[in-house]
PDB file of C-alpha atoms and ligand atoms in Angstrom:
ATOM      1  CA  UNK A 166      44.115-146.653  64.243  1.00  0.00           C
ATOM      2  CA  UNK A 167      44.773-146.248  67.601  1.00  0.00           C
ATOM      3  CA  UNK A 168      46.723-147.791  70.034  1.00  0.00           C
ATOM      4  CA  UNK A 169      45.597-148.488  74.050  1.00  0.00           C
ATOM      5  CA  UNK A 170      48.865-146.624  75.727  1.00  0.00           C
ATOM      6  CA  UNK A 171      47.542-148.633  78.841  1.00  0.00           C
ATOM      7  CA  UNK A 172      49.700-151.687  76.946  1.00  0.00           C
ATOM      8  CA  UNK A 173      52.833-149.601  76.831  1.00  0.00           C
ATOM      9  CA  UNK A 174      52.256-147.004  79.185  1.00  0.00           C
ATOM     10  CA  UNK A 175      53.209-144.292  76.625  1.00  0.00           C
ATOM     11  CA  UNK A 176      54.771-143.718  73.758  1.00  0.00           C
ATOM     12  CA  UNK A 177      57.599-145.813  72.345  1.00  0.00           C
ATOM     13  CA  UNK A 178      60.268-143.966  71.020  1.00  0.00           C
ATOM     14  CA  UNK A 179      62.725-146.403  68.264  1.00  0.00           C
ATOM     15  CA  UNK A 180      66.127-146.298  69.395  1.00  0.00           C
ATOM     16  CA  UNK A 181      68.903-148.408  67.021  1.00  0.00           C
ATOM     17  CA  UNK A 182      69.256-151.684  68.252  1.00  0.00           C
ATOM     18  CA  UNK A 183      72.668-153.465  66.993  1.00  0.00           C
ATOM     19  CA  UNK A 184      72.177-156.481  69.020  1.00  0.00           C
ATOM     20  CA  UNK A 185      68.444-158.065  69.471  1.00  0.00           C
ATOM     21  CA  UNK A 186      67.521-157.382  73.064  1.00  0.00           C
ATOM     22  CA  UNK A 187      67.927-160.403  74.999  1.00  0.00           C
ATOM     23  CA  UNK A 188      66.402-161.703  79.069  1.00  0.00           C
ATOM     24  CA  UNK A 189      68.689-161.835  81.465  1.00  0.00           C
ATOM     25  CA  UNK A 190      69.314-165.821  82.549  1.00  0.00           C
ATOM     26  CA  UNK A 191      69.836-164.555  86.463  1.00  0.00           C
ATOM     27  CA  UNK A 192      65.812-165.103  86.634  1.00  0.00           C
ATOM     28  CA  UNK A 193      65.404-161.698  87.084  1.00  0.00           C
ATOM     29  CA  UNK A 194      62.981-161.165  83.973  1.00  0.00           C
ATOM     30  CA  UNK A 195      64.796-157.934  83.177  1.00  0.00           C
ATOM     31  CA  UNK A 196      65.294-157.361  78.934  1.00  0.00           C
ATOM     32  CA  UNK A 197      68.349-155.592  77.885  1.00  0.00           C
ATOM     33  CA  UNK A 198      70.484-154.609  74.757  1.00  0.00           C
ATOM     34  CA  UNK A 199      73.929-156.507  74.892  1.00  0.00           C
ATOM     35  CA  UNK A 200      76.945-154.669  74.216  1.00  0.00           C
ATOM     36  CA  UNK A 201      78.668-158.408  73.293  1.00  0.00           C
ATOM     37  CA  UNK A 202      76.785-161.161  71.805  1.00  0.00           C
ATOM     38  CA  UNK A 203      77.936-163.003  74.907  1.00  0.00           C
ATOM     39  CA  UNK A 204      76.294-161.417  77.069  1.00  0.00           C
ATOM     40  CA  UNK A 205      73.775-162.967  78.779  1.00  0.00           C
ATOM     41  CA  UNK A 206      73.474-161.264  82.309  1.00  0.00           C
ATOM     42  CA  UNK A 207      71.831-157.411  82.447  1.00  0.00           C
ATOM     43  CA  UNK A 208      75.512-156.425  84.531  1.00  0.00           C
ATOM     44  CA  UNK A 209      77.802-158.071  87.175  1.00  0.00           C
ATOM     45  CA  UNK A 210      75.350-157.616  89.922  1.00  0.00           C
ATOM     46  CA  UNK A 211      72.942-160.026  88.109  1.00  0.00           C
ATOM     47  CA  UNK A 212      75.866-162.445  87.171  1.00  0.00           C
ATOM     48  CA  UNK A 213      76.943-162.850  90.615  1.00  0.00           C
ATOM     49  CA  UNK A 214      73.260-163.486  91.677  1.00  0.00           C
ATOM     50  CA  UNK A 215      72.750-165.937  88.523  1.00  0.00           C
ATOM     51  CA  UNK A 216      75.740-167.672  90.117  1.00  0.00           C
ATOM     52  CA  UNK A 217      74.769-168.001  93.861  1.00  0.00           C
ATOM     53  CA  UNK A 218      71.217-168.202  93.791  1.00  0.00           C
ATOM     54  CA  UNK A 219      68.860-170.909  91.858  1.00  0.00           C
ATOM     55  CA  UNK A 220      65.202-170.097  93.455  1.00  0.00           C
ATOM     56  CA  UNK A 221      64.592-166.892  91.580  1.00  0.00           C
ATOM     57  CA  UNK A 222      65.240-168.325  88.906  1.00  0.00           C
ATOM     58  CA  UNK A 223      62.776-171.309  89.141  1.00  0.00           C
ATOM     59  CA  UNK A 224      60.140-169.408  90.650  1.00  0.00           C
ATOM     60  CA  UNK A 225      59.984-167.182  87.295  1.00  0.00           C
ATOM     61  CA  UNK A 226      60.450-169.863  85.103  1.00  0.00           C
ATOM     62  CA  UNK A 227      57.234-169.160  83.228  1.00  0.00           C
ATOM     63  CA  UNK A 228      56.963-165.667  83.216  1.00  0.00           C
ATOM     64  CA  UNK A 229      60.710-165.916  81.848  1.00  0.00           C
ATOM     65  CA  UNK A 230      60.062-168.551  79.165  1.00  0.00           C
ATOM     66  CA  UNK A 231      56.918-166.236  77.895  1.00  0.00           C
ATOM     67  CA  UNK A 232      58.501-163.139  78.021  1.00  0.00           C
ATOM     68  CA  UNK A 233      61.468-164.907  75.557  1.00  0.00           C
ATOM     69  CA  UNK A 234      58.753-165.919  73.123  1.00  0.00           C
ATOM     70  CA  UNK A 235      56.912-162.666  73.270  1.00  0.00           C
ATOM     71  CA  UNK A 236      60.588-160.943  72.658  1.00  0.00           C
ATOM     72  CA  UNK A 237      61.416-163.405  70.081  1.00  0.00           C
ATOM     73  CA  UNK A 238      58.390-162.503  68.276  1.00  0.00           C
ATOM     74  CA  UNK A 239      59.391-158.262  68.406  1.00  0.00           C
ATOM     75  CA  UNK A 240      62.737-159.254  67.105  1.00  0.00           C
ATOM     76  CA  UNK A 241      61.144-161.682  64.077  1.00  0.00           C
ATOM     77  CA  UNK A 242      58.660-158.772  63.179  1.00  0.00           C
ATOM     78  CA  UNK A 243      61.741-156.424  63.667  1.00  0.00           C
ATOM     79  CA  UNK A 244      63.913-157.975  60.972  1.00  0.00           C
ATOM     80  CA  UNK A 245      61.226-157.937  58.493  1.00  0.00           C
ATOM     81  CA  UNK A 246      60.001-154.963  59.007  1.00  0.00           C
ATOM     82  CA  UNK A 247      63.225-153.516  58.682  1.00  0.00           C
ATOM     83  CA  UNK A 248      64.336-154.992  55.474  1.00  0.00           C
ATOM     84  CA  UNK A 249      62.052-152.851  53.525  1.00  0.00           C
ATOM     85  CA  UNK A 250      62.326-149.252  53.357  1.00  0.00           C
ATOM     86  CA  UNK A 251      60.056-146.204  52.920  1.00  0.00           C
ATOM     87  CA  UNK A 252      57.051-148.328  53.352  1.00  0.00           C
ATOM     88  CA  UNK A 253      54.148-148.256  56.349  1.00  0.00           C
ATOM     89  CA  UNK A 254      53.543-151.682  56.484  1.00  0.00           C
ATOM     90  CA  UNK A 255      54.872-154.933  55.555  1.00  0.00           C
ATOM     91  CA  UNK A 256      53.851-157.776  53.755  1.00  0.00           C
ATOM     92  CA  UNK A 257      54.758-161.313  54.812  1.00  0.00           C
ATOM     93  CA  UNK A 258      53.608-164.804  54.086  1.00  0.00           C
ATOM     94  CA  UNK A 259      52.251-166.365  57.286  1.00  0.00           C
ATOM     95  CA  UNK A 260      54.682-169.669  56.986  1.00  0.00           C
ATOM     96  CA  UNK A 261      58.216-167.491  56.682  1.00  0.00           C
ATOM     97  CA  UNK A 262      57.401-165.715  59.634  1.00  0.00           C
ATOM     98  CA  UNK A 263      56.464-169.194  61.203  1.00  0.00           C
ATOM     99  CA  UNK A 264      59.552-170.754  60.216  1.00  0.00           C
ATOM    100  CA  UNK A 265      61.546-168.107  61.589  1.00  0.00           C
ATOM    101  CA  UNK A 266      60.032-169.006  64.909  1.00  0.00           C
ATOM    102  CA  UNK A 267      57.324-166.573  65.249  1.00  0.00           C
ATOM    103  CA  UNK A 268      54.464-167.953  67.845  1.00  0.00           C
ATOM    104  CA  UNK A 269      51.025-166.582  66.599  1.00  0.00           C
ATOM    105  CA  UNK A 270      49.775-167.972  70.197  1.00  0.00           C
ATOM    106  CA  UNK A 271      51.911-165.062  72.019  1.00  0.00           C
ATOM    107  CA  UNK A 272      50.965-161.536  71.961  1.00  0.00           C
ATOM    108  CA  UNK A 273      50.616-158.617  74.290  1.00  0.00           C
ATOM    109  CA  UNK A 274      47.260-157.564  73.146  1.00  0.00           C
ATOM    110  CA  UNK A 275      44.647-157.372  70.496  1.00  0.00           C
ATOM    111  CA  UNK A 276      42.239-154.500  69.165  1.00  0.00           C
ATOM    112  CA  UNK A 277      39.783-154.673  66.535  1.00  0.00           C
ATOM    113  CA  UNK A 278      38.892-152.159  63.930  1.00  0.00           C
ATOM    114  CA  UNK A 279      36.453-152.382  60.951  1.00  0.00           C
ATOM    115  CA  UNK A 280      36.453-156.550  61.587  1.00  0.00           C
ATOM    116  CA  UNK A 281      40.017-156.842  61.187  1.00  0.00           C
ATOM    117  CA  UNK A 282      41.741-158.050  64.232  1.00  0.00           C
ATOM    118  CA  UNK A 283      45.117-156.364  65.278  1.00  0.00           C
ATOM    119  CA  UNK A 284      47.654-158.239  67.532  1.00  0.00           C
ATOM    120  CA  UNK A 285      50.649-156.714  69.280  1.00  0.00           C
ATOM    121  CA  UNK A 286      54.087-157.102  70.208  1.00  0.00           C
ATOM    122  CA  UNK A 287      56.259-154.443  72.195  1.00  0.00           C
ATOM    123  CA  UNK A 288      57.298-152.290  68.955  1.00  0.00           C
ATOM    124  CA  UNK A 289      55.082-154.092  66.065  1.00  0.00           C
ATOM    125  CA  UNK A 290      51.147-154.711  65.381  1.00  0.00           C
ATOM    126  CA  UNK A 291      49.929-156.986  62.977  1.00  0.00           C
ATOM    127  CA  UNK A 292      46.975-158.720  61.592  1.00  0.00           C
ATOM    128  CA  UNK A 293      46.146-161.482  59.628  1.00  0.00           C
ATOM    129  CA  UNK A 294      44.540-161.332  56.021  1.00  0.00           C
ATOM    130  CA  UNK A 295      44.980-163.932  52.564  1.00  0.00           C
ATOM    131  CA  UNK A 296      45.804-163.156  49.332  1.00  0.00           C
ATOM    132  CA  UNK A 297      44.991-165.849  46.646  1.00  0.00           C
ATOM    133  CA  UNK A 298      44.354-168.445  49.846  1.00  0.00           C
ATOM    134  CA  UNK A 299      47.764-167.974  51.164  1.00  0.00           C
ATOM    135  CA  UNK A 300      47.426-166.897  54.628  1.00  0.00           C
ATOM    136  CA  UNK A 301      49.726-163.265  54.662  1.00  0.00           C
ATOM    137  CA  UNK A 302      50.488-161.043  57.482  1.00  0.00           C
ATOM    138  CA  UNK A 303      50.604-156.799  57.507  1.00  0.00           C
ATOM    139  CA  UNK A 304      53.248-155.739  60.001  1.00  0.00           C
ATOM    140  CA  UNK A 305      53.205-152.376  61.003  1.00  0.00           C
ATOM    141  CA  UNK A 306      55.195-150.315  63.577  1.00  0.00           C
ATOM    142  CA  UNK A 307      53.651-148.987  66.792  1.00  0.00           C
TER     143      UNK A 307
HETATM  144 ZN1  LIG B  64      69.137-160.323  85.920  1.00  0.00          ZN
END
């Protein structure tokens, strides 16, 4: 299949991620890679603003709380996705993925091809299908 670059804007090349990316907490909205697991603000300059300032931060409360969910949801298809190898898709029962606090309502897009509807996340597509009336999931990578 193919995939509508207007969502990305290109292509997506992998890079290794050691830490899951994370939102900065300065209200900025930016995502980044921390070097720490403590890190929680993109560089100083945000840290100093995520000290002095509040209103940014209110004022892009929700775009902020979204974008968390819809990054959450990358970094839940991520670790699956990863654990297997050699494989082009992966197979996943709808309720792990929910318990490991995947939200079906957020996604970046959707395409359909031959009836089956595809949903995205920044690095993973997926859609859903049952096998034996247990509702399953296909991840595959963008
Ligand atoms: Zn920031």
């Amino acid at each position: 299949m193919t995939i509508d670059k207007r969502l990305t804007g290109g292509p997506i090349t992998p890079a290794p991620r050691p830490i899951a990316e994370r939102i900065c907490i300065c209200g900025c909205g930016h995502s980044f890679i921390p070097s720490r697991r403590d890190k929680v603000y993109l560089n100083n300059q945000h840290a100093n603003y995520g000290y002095n300032h509040g209103k940014r931060k209110s004022k892009n409360k929700n775009r902020i709380s979204v974008e968390k969910i819809l990054l959450k949801n990358d970094n839940v298809l991520n670790k699956h996705y990863k654990s297997e190898r050699n494989t082009k898709h992966v197979d996943r029962h709808y309720a792990i993925l929910k318990a490991d606090g995947f939200k079906f309502g957020y996604h970046i897009g959707k395409s359909e091809t031959d009836s089956i509807e595809y949903y995205y996340t920044y690095n993973y597509y997926y859609c859903i299908f049952f096998l034996d009336n247990i509702k399953m999931i296909k991840i595959f990578k963008r």
